[in-house]
Coordinates of C-alpha atoms in Angstrom, one line a residue:
Chain A
M488 CA 69.5 203.9 123.7
T489 CA 68.6 200.4 122.6
N490 CA 69.7 199.4 119.1
T491 CA 66.6 199.2 116.9
S492 CA 67.7 196.1 114.9
V493 CA 68.5 194.3 118.1
L494 CA 65.1 195.2 119.4
I495 CA 63.4 194.0 116.2
K496 CA 65.3 190.7 116.4
T497 CA 64.3 190.2 120.1
L498 CA 60.7 190.9 119.5
F499 CA 60.8 188.7 116.3
K500 CA 62.0 185.8 118.4
E501 CA 59.4 186.4 121.0
K502 CA 56.6 186.4 118.5
N503 CA 57.9 183.3 116.8
T504 CA 57.0 181.2 119.9
T505 CA 53.3 181.7 118.8
V506 CA 54.2 180.9 115.2
H507 CA 55.8 177.6 116.2
K508 CA 52.7 176.6 118.3
I509 CA 50.3 177.2 115.4
I510 CA 52.6 175.4 112.9
G511 CA 52.9 172.5 115.3
L512 CA 49.1 172.3 115.6
H513 CA 48.7 172.4 111.9
V514 CA 51.1 169.5 111.4
L515 CA 49.5 167.5 114.2
T516 CA 46.0 168.1 112.8
L517 CA 47.2 167.0 109.3
L518 CA 48.7 163.8 110.7
I519 CA 45.4 163.0 112.5
T520 CA 43.5 163.7 109.4
L521 CA 45.8 161.4 107.4
I522 CA 45.5 158.6 109.8
A523 CA 41.7 159.0 109.9
M524 CA 41.5 158.9 106.1
I525 CA 43.7 155.9 105.8
L526 CA 41.8 154.0 108.6
E527 CA 38.5 154.7 106.8
N528 CA 40.1 153.7 103.5
E529 CA 39.0 157.1 102.0
F530 CA 42.3 158.8 101.2
N531 CA 41.9 161.4 98.6
S532 CA 44.8 163.6 97.7
I533 CA 42.6 166.5 96.6
N534 CA 40.5 166.4 99.8
F535 CA 43.6 166.2 101.8
A536 CA 45.2 169.2 100.1
N537 CA 42.0 171.2 100.5
L538 CA 41.9 170.4 104.2
S539 CA 45.5 171.4 104.7
L540 CA 44.7 174.7 103.0
V541 CA 41.7 175.2 105.3
Y542 CA 43.9 174.5 108.4
G543 CA 46.5 176.9 107.1
G544 CA 43.8 179.6 106.7
I545 CA 42.5 179.0 110.3
G546 CA 46.1 179.2 111.5
A547 CA 46.8 182.4 109.7
S548 CA 43.6 184.1 111.0
T549 CA 44.5 183.0 114.6
L550 CA 48.0 184.3 114.2
F551 CA 46.6 187.6 112.8
I552 CA 44.4 188.1 115.8
R553 CA 47.1 187.0 118.3
F554 CA 49.5 189.5 116.9
A555 CA 46.9 192.2 116.8
L556 CA 46.4 191.7 120.5
R557 CA 50.1 191.6 121.2
I558 CA 50.9 194.7 119.2
E559 CA 48.3 196.8 121.1
K560 CA 49.3 195.3 124.5
M561 CA 52.8 196.6 124.0
W562 CA 51.7 200.3 124.3
T563 CA 50.3 199.9 127.8
S564 CA 53.0 197.5 129.1
N565 CA 55.8 198.8 131.3
T566 CA 58.0 195.9 130.2
Y567 CA 58.1 197.3 126.6
R568 CA 57.4 201.0 127.1
L569 CA 60.3 201.4 129.5
I570 CA 62.8 200.2 126.9
P571 CA 65.0 203.2 126.2
V572 CA 64.0 204.0 122.6
S573 CA 61.9 206.7 121.0
E574 CA 58.1 206.0 120.5
S575 CA 58.6 205.9 116.7
R576 CA 61.3 203.3 116.9
L577 CA 59.3 201.2 119.3
Y578 CA 56.4 201.5 117.0
A579 CA 58.4 200.5 114.0
A580 CA 60.1 197.6 115.9
N581 CA 56.7 196.3 117.1
F582 CA 55.2 196.3 113.6
L583 CA 58.3 195.1 111.7
S584 CA 58.8 192.2 114.1
A585 CA 55.2 191.2 113.7
V586 CA 55.4 191.3 109.9
A587 CA 58.7 189.4 109.8
S588 CA 57.2 186.8 112.1
F589 CA 54.1 186.6 109.9
V590 CA 56.2 186.1 106.8
Y591 CA 58.2 183.4 108.6
F592 CA 54.8 181.7 109.3
L593 CA 53.7 182.0 105.7
I594 CA 56.9 180.5 104.4
L595 CA 56.5 177.5 106.8
E596 CA 52.8 177.2 105.8
V597 CA 53.8 177.2 102.1
I598 CA 56.1 174.3 102.8
I599 CA 53.5 172.4 104.8
I600 CA 50.7 173.0 102.3
G601 CA 53.1 172.3 99.4
V602 CA 54.1 169.0 100.9
S603 CA 50.5 168.0 101.7
S604 CA 49.4 168.9 98.1
I605 CA 52.2 167.4 96.1
K606 CA 49.9 165.2 94.0
P607 CA 47.3 167.9 93.0
L608 CA 50.1 170.4 92.5
S609 CA 52.0 168.2 90.1
T610 CA 49.1 168.5 87.6
V611 CA 49.3 172.3 87.5
K612 CA 51.1 173.3 84.4
L613 CA 52.2 176.9 84.8
P614 CA 55.6 178.3 83.8
T615 CA 57.9 178.7 86.8
H616 CA 58.3 182.5 86.5
I617 CA 54.5 182.9 86.7
L618 CA 54.3 180.7 89.7
L619 CA 57.1 182.7 91.3
G620 CA 55.3 185.9 90.4
Y621 CA 52.1 184.5 92.1
F622 CA 54.1 183.6 95.2
V623 CA 55.9 186.9 95.6
C624 CA 52.8 189.1 94.9
G625 CA 50.6 186.9 97.0
L626 CA 53.1 187.4 99.8
I627 CA 53.2 191.1 99.4
F628 CA 49.5 191.2 99.3
M629 CA 49.2 189.1 102.5
I630 CA 51.7 191.3 104.3
M631 CA 49.9 194.5 103.4
L632 CA 46.6 193.0 104.3
V633 CA 47.7 192.1 107.9
L634 CA 49.7 195.3 108.3
T635 CA 46.7 197.4 107.4
G636 CA 44.5 195.3 109.8
W637 CA 47.0 195.7 112.7
T638 CA 47.5 199.4 112.1
F639 CA 43.7 200.0 112.0
N640 CA 43.2 197.9 115.2
C641 CA 46.0 199.8 116.8
L642 CA 44.4 203.2 116.0
A643 CA 41.1 202.0 117.5
H644 CA 42.8 201.1 120.7
L645 CA 44.9 204.1 121.0
I646 CA 41.9 206.3 120.5
E647 CA 40.0 204.4 123.1
N648 CA 42.8 204.6 125.6
T649 CA 43.2 208.4 125.0
I650 CA 39.5 209.1 125.4
S651 CA 39.3 207.1 128.5
N652 CA 41.7 209.6 130.1
F653 CA 38.9 212.1 130.0
L654 CA 36.2 209.9 131.5
P655 CA 35.5 209.0 135.1
D656 CA 36.1 205.3 135.9
K657 CA 32.4 204.2 135.8
W658 CA 32.1 205.4 132.2
Q659 CA 34.9 203.2 130.9
G660 CA 32.7 200.2 130.1
L661 CA 30.2 202.3 128.1
L662 CA 33.1 203.9 126.2
Q663 CA 34.5 200.5 125.3
S664 CA 31.3 199.2 123.8
L665 CA 30.6 202.4 121.9
L666 CA 34.1 202.2 120.4
Y667 CA 33.7 198.7 119.4
V668 CA 30.6 199.6 117.5
A669 CA 32.3 202.6 115.9
T670 CA 35.3 200.5 114.9
F671 CA 33.1 197.9 113.4
I672 CA 31.2 200.5 111.3
L673 CA 34.4 202.1 110.2
L674 CA 35.9 198.7 109.2
L675 CA 32.7 198.0 107.1
I676 CA 33.2 201.4 105.3
I677 CA 36.9 200.6 104.6
L678 CA 36.0 197.1 103.4
S679 CA 33.4 198.4 101.0
V680 CA 36.0 200.8 99.6
L681 CA 38.3 197.8 99.2
N682 CA 35.5 195.6 98.0
N683 CA 36.0 196.2 94.3
P684 CA 39.7 195.4 94.1
I685 CA 39.3 192.3 96.3
G686 CA 36.3 191.1 94.4
T687 CA 38.3 191.4 91.2
I688 CA 41.1 189.4 92.6
I689 CA 38.9 186.6 93.9
N690 CA 37.1 186.5 90.5
K691 CA 40.4 186.2 88.7
L692 CA 41.8 183.6 91.1
F693 CA 38.9 181.3 90.6
S694 CA 38.5 181.9 86.9
P695 CA 40.2 179.3 84.6
L696 CA 43.7 180.0 83.8
Y697 CA 43.4 179.6 80.1
S698 CA 44.4 182.9 78.6
A699 CA 48.0 184.0 78.8
S700 CA 47.0 187.5 80.1
T701 CA 45.1 186.3 83.1
P702 CA 48.2 185.6 85.4
L703 CA 49.6 189.1 84.6
N704 CA 46.2 190.6 85.4
I705 CA 46.1 188.9 88.7
I706 CA 49.6 190.0 89.6
F707 CA 48.8 193.5 88.6
T708 CA 45.6 193.7 90.7
L709 CA 47.4 192.2 93.7
L710 CA 50.1 194.8 93.5
M711 CA 47.7 197.7 93.0
T712 CA 45.7 196.6 96.0
S713 CA 48.9 196.3 98.0
V714 CA 49.9 199.8 97.1
F715 CA 46.5 201.0 98.1
M716 CA 46.8 199.3 101.5
L717 CA 50.3 200.7 102.0
L718 CA 48.9 204.2 101.6
W719 CA 46.2 203.4 104.3
T720 CA 48.9 202.1 106.6
V721 CA 51.0 205.2 106.2
V722 CA 48.1 207.5 106.8
L723 CA 47.0 205.6 109.9
T724 CA 50.5 205.6 111.3
I725 CA 50.5 209.4 111.7
P726 CA 47.7 209.6 114.3
N727 CA 49.0 206.4 115.9
L728 CA 52.4 207.9 116.6
Y729 CA 50.9 211.2 117.8
L730 CA 48.7 209.4 120.3
L731 CA 51.4 207.1 121.4
K732 CA 53.8 209.9 122.1
H733 CA 51.5 212.3 123.8
W734 CA 48.6 210.4 125.3
V735 CA 48.9 206.7 125.7
E736 CA 50.5 205.6 128.9
T737 CA 51.3 202.3 130.6
E738 CA 48.7 200.8 133.0
Chain B
M353 CA 75.8 216.6 147.4
T354 CA 74.2 217.2 144.0
D355 CA 70.6 216.0 143.3
I356 CA 70.0 213.2 140.9
L357 CA 66.3 214.0 140.7
T358 CA 64.4 217.3 140.9
I359 CA 60.7 217.7 140.4
K360 CA 59.0 221.0 140.1
N361 CA 55.3 221.8 140.2
L362 CA 54.3 218.3 139.0
S363 CA 50.6 217.8 138.4
Y364 CA 49.0 214.7 137.0
K365 CA 45.5 213.7 136.2
R366 CA 44.0 210.4 135.2
N367 CA 40.3 209.6 134.4
L368 CA 39.5 213.2 135.5
T369 CA 40.9 212.6 138.9
N370 CA 43.8 214.7 140.2
I371 CA 46.4 212.3 141.5
L372 CA 49.3 214.6 142.1
N373 CA 49.0 218.4 142.4
Q374 CA 51.9 220.9 142.3
L375 CA 54.3 218.3 143.8
N376 CA 57.9 219.3 144.4
C377 CA 60.8 217.2 145.7
S378 CA 64.4 216.2 145.1
L379 CA 66.7 213.3 145.8
P380 CA 70.4 213.6 146.6
T381 CA 72.9 211.5 144.6
G382 CA 74.0 208.3 146.3
S383 CA 71.2 207.9 148.8
I384 CA 68.6 205.4 149.7
V385 CA 65.2 207.1 150.2
G386 CA 61.9 205.7 151.4
L387 CA 58.8 206.9 149.6
L388 CA 56.1 206.6 152.2
G389 CA 52.3 207.0 152.0
E390 CA 49.1 205.2 152.3
N391 CA 47.8 202.8 149.6
G392 CA 46.5 205.0 146.8
A393 CA 48.4 208.1 147.9
G394 CA 50.1 208.2 144.5
K395 CA 53.4 206.5 145.2
T396 CA 53.3 204.2 142.2
T397 CA 52.1 207.1 140.0
L398 CA 55.0 209.3 141.1
M399 CA 57.4 206.5 140.2
R400 CA 55.7 205.9 136.8
L401 CA 56.1 209.6 136.1
I402 CA 59.8 209.6 137.1
S403 CA 60.6 206.5 135.0
G404 CA 59.2 208.0 131.8
A405 CA 56.3 205.5 131.6
A406 CA 53.7 208.3 131.9
N407 CA 54.0 211.2 129.5
H408 CA 50.9 213.3 130.1
Y409 CA 51.8 215.6 133.0
R410 CA 52.4 219.2 133.8
G411 CA 55.5 220.5 135.5
E412 CA 59.1 219.4 135.2
I413 CA 60.8 216.1 136.1
K414 CA 64.6 216.2 135.7
V415 CA 66.8 213.1 136.2
S416 CA 70.5 214.1 136.1
S417 CA 70.0 216.7 133.3
E418 CA 67.4 215.0 131.2
T419 CA 63.8 216.1 131.2
S420 CA 62.1 214.2 128.3
P421 CA 60.4 210.9 129.2
S422 CA 62.4 208.9 126.6
D423 CA 65.7 210.2 127.7
R424 CA 64.8 209.5 131.3
K425 CA 64.2 205.9 130.5
Q426 CA 68.0 205.5 130.0
L427 CA 68.8 206.7 133.5
V428 CA 66.1 205.0 135.5
S429 CA 65.5 201.3 136.3
F430 CA 62.0 200.8 137.6
S431 CA 60.9 197.5 139.2
H432 CA 57.7 197.5 137.1
Q433 CA 59.7 196.9 134.0
V434 CA 59.3 193.2 134.8
D435 CA 55.5 193.4 134.9
D436 CA 54.6 191.8 131.6
V437 CA 57.2 189.1 130.9
N438 CA 56.0 185.7 130.0
R439 CA 55.6 184.1 133.5
S440 CA 55.9 180.6 132.2
D441 CA 59.4 181.2 130.9
R442 CA 62.6 180.2 132.7
L443 CA 64.4 182.9 134.6
E444 CA 67.4 182.7 132.3
K445 CA 65.3 183.2 129.2
I446 CA 63.6 186.3 130.8
A447 CA 67.1 187.7 131.7
H448 CA 68.2 187.3 128.1
F449 CA 65.4 189.6 127.1
Y450 CA 66.7 192.3 129.4
E451 CA 70.2 191.7 128.3
A452 CA 69.2 192.2 124.7
V453 CA 66.9 195.2 125.2
Y454 CA 68.8 197.3 127.8
P455 CA 72.3 198.3 126.7
D456 CA 73.0 199.1 130.4
F457 CA 72.1 195.6 131.6
S458 CA 75.1 193.8 133.2
T459 CA 74.9 190.0 132.8
N460 CA 77.8 189.6 135.2
K461 CA 76.1 191.6 137.9
F462 CA 72.9 189.7 137.3
Q463 CA 74.6 186.4 137.7
R464 CA 76.3 187.4 140.9
L465 CA 73.1 188.9 142.3
S466 CA 71.0 185.8 141.5
E467 CA 73.7 183.7 143.2
F468 CA 73.6 186.0 146.3
L469 CA 69.8 185.7 146.4
N470 CA 69.9 181.9 145.8
L471 CA 67.8 182.1 142.6
D472 CA 67.8 179.0 140.5
L473 CA 67.8 180.4 136.9
S474 CA 66.6 177.2 135.4
R475 CA 63.2 177.5 137.2
H476 CA 60.1 179.0 135.6
L477 CA 59.0 182.3 137.0
N478 CA 55.4 181.2 137.8
D479 CA 56.8 178.2 139.8
L480 CA 58.5 180.5 142.3
S481 CA 57.1 181.7 145.6
K482 CA 56.1 185.3 145.9
G483 CA 59.3 186.1 147.8
N484 CA 61.5 184.5 145.1
Q485 CA 59.6 186.2 142.4
M486 CA 60.3 189.5 144.1
K487 CA 64.0 188.6 144.5
F488 CA 64.1 188.0 140.7
I489 CA 62.5 191.3 140.0
I490 CA 65.0 193.1 142.3
A491 CA 67.9 191.2 140.6
I492 CA 66.8 192.3 137.1
T493 CA 66.1 195.9 138.3
L494 CA 69.5 196.3 140.1
S495 CA 71.4 194.6 137.2
R496 CA 70.9 197.7 135.0
Q497 CA 73.8 200.1 135.6
V498 CA 71.9 203.4 136.0
K499 CA 71.8 206.5 138.2
L500 CA 68.4 206.0 139.7
Y501 CA 66.5 202.8 140.8
L502 CA 62.8 202.8 141.7
L503 CA 61.6 199.9 143.7
D504 CA 57.8 199.9 144.1
E505 CA 56.6 198.0 147.3
P506 CA 59.4 195.4 147.2
F507 CA 58.3 194.0 150.6
D508 CA 54.6 193.7 150.0
G509 CA 53.4 190.3 151.1
I510 CA 57.0 188.9 151.3
D511 CA 58.2 186.5 154.0
S512 CA 60.8 187.8 156.4
M513 CA 63.6 185.7 155.2
S514 CA 63.2 187.0 151.6
R515 CA 62.8 190.5 153.0
K516 CA 66.1 190.3 154.8
K517 CA 67.9 188.9 151.8
I518 CA 66.5 191.6 149.5
I519 CA 67.6 194.3 151.9
A520 CA 71.0 192.8 152.1
S521 CA 71.2 192.7 148.3
I522 CA 70.2 196.4 148.1
L523 CA 73.0 197.3 150.5
Q524 CA 75.6 195.1 148.9
W525 CA 74.9 195.9 145.3
K526 CA 73.9 199.6 145.2
P527 CA 76.6 201.4 143.2
E528 CA 78.1 204.2 145.4
D529 CA 76.9 207.1 143.2
A530 CA 73.4 205.6 142.5
T531 CA 70.2 206.5 144.3
I532 CA 67.5 204.1 145.3
L533 CA 63.9 205.2 145.9
I534 CA 61.9 202.5 147.7
S535 CA 58.1 202.8 148.2
D536 CA 56.6 201.2 151.2
H537 CA 53.5 201.5 153.3
H538 CA 55.0 200.0 156.5
V539 CA 58.4 201.6 157.0
D540 CA 59.5 199.4 159.8
D541 CA 61.2 196.9 157.6
I542 CA 63.5 199.3 155.9
A543 CA 63.8 202.2 158.4
N544 CA 67.4 201.3 159.3
I545 CA 68.7 201.4 155.7
L546 CA 67.2 204.8 154.7
D547 CA 69.1 208.0 154.4
G548 CA 65.8 209.9 154.2
I549 CA 62.1 209.7 153.7
L550 CA 59.5 211.4 151.5
I551 CA 55.9 211.3 152.6
V552 CA 53.2 211.5 149.9
K553 CA 49.9 212.9 151.2
D554 CA 47.1 215.1 149.8
K555 CA 48.6 214.8 146.2
R556 CA 51.9 216.4 147.3
I557 CA 55.2 215.5 149.1
I558 CA 54.5 216.9 152.6
V559 CA 57.7 215.8 154.2
S560 CA 61.3 215.4 152.9
K561 CA 63.7 214.7 155.8
N562 CA 66.8 212.9 156.8
A563 CA 66.1 209.7 158.8
D564 CA 68.6 210.3 161.6
K565 CA 67.6 213.9 161.8
I566 CA 64.0 212.8 162.5
R567 CA 65.3 210.5 165.3
E568 CA 67.4 213.3 166.7
D569 CA 64.9 216.1 166.5
Y570 CA 61.7 214.3 167.4
G571 CA 63.1 211.4 169.5
Q572 CA 60.7 209.2 167.4
S573 CA 61.1 206.1 165.3
I574 CA 60.6 206.7 161.6
E575 CA 57.4 204.6 161.8
D576 CA 55.9 206.7 164.6
F577 CA 56.9 209.9 162.8
F578 CA 55.2 208.7 159.6
E579 CA 52.1 207.5 161.4
S580 CA 51.8 210.8 163.3
F581 CA 50.6 212.3 160.0
Y582 CA 47.6 210.0 159.9
K583 CA 46.6 209.9 163.5
G584 CA 43.8 212.5 163.4
E585 CA 42.2 210.8 160.4
D586 CA 41.8 207.4 161.9
Q587 CA 39.8 208.8 164.7
N588 CA 37.5 210.5 162.3
D589 CA 36.7 207.3 160.4
Chain C
M83 CA 72.6 194.1 165.7
K84 CA 69.4 195.4 167.2
F85 CA 69.0 199.2 167.0
D86 CA 66.8 201.5 169.1
D87 CA 64.3 202.9 166.6
K88 CA 64.2 206.2 168.4
V89 CA 67.9 207.0 168.5
P90 CA 69.9 208.2 165.5
I91 CA 71.5 205.1 163.9
Y92 CA 74.9 206.8 163.3
Y93 CA 75.1 207.4 167.1
Q94 CA 74.3 203.8 167.9
I95 CA 77.0 202.6 165.5
K96 CA 79.6 204.9 167.2
Q97 CA 78.6 203.4 170.6
Y98 CA 78.8 199.9 169.2
I99 CA 82.4 200.6 167.9
Y100 CA 83.4 202.1 171.2
R101 CA 82.3 199.0 173.0
E102 CA 84.1 196.7 170.5
I103 CA 87.3 198.7 171.2
I104 CA 86.9 198.7 174.9
I105 CA 86.4 195.0 175.2
E106 CA 89.2 194.6 172.7
H107 CA 87.2 192.8 170.0
L108 CA 88.9 195.5 168.0
K109 CA 92.4 195.8 169.2
P110 CA 94.7 198.9 168.9
G111 CA 96.0 199.2 165.4
Q112 CA 93.5 196.7 164.0
Q113 CA 91.8 197.4 160.7
I114 CA 88.0 198.1 160.8
P115 CA 86.0 196.2 158.2
A116 CA 85.2 198.0 154.9
V117 CA 82.3 200.4 154.9
R118 CA 80.1 198.4 152.7
Q119 CA 80.8 195.2 154.6
L120 CA 79.9 196.9 157.9
A121 CA 76.7 198.2 156.2
V122 CA 75.7 194.7 155.2
T123 CA 76.6 193.1 158.6
L124 CA 74.7 195.8 160.6
T125 CA 72.0 196.2 157.9
V126 CA 72.3 199.9 157.8
N127 CA 72.9 202.5 155.1
V128 CA 76.5 203.0 153.8
N129 CA 76.2 206.8 154.3
T130 CA 75.2 206.2 158.0
I131 CA 78.3 204.1 158.5
Q132 CA 80.4 206.7 156.8
R133 CA 79.1 209.4 159.1
A134 CA 79.8 207.3 162.2
L135 CA 83.3 206.5 161.0
S136 CA 84.2 210.0 160.0
E137 CA 83.1 211.3 163.5
L138 CA 85.2 208.5 165.0
I139 CA 88.2 209.7 162.9
D140 CA 87.5 213.3 164.0
E141 CA 87.7 212.1 167.6
D142 CA 91.0 210.3 166.8
V143 CA 89.5 207.0 167.9
L144 CA 90.1 205.7 164.4
V145 CA 92.9 206.6 162.1
S146 CA 92.3 206.7 158.3
K147 CA 95.2 205.5 156.2
R148 CA 94.8 206.6 152.6
G149 CA 94.1 203.7 150.3
K150 CA 94.3 201.2 153.1
G151 CA 91.2 201.8 155.2
N152 CA 90.5 202.7 158.8
F153 CA 92.4 201.4 161.8
V154 CA 91.8 201.6 165.6
T155 CA 94.2 204.1 167.1
E156 CA 97.4 203.0 168.8
D157 CA 97.5 206.1 170.9
T158 CA 97.1 204.8 174.4
E159 CA 96.1 208.2 175.7
V160 CA 93.1 208.3 173.4
L161 CA 92.1 204.7 174.3
K162 CA 92.4 205.5 178.0
N163 CA 90.2 208.5 177.6
L164 CA 87.7 206.6 175.5
K165 CA 87.3 204.0 178.2
K166 CA 87.1 206.6 180.9
R167 CA 84.5 208.6 179.0
T168 CA 82.4 205.5 178.3
V169 CA 82.5 204.3 181.9
E170 CA 81.8 207.8 183.1
E171 CA 78.7 208.0 180.9
Q172 CA 77.3 204.9 182.6
V173 CA 78.2 206.1 186.0
S174 CA 76.7 209.5 185.3
N175 CA 73.4 207.8 184.3
L176 CA 73.4 205.9 187.5
Y177 CA 74.2 209.0 189.5
D178 CA 71.4 211.0 187.9
N179 CA 68.9 208.3 188.4
L180 CA 69.8 207.8 192.0
T181 CA 69.8 211.6 192.6
A182 CA 66.3 211.7 191.2
L183 CA 65.4 209.2 193.9
R184 CA 66.9 211.7 196.5
I185 CA 69.7 209.3 197.5
S186 CA 72.7 211.1 198.9
P187 CA 76.2 210.5 197.5
D188 CA 77.3 208.7 200.7
K189 CA 74.3 206.4 200.6
M190 CA 74.9 205.7 196.9
L191 CA 78.3 204.3 197.8
T192 CA 76.8 202.1 200.4
Y193 CA 74.1 200.8 198.1
L194 CA 76.7 200.1 195.4
E195 CA 79.0 198.3 197.8
N196 CA 76.2 196.1 199.1
Y197 CA 75.0 195.4 195.7
I198 CA 78.5 194.4 194.4
N199 CA 79.0 192.1 197.4
S200 CA 75.6 190.4 196.9
R201 CA 76.4 189.8 193.2
K202 CA 79.8 188.3 194.2
E203 CA 78.1 185.9 196.6
A204 CA 75.6 184.9 194.0
N205 CA 78.4 184.1 191.7
H206 CA 80.2 182.0 194.4
D207 CA 77.1 179.8 194.9

């Protein structure tokens, strides 16, 4: 049997190719923006920092979607499904490598955004331990957010794949569109459940940081939401593993 | 000789269609066997089932003494395991993946096989001709040290020089106690290297015979023997 | 080597080795190439070669020396018989074919003699 940590490492390296492409694009876009601003004599450090943040956001969303596709592709691919490991280990390796690669991406992004926002950041006067707290909790929150998203997407595809086993070929297209609608509705329901905690976080993030209790509040809310998403991930993993083991085959 | 593979009453359905029904067969250890049948007869499906890639079937598939799909994956090397690699990667990079992921992958054997097949490992997979791509797939598949190799249509659309080279590599590199199952829809290319043949038709294995025995008993070439099972049908079309 | 698709391969390999011995491409006492190498050169299955070789060993045409490989026999009696048998097989084919054409044995000799003479002359020209 293949060693699980070796498998995770291999898949991690594979996924990092995508990370490097997106990071490269981010840096390139920043350079072009910088040159354009200087040429037009309109350089503004706050605008520049904001733009860098926006690019980072677009990059993160792209990576999230790319990894979601990659994760589900693995279940129907002979190249990965024939690796001699149990379904649960392959499942764990697939998700852990994606998370690790995403964290790697976030760290690189923090560096890039940090460097491109040096001037505005230097005006922020928060104690280091709170900044560190923000950083760690934000990281945990982001990880749980993408993990829940991927697990959910994975479930939708595994269900679709399983059901398609029981339908004749010409029905496959109809099934797919029905499932996309169903998934979308389900996602809306989950989001509305999540809406309150997320709303609170956003409110707090954008509220002025005057009172001493605010940072702790934010950290607390971030952590609570993360725990809540962790539960979701665990719950969704059970049907995922069952379907993977008994129903979903390679193409 | 003991059997490396035994299949009992195997039935398999996909999208409500019966693909295999109550199929039985076995493969002796250390042999090269041709899996013959028309396109769509279920040759690839049978290989997927043996390899452990398909898990929803009825009946029993036993490789050596293992019956569960994940245990079988350790004992079988299937050419389709190279399906979804990144085709814009260099051959050496793709080989590293297999080296990392399959504990039974022999880098040494892979290097000697690629040399034998004249593969330039610094090239990108998608830059190679179809014949060279297949050579690479064969090199990867045979570099795993296992009991059973499944090669699915290795000669489909391949030029004759590559075909000869691939056949030579199979003869040269097959471990003595390993068995190779090769699927093909025109036997002619490989008839001489086969110990025996299996013919898939009507969702079952309808023939399982030694190749020289066919020549001896029927005075027919393997190709003619195989085609004799389809003669009546062509006229009806 | 070209094989006849309709005849068992192991049988054709035996014939091939007989010929090689008779024309002394393989000399008495000489070692036969390894099984796998023969398989690759002739593009046939290792098991088929093995079957042909073990029948040749049973016929005492080859001698297997443990750990060393297979060798052409040095027994002149066996070699003489082999040559005799192989030639006889060809002659017997000829005989049967001519008999089928209702040629009498005496006539056969005349035909053969004439034919040999005409070939000799053709070679002289």
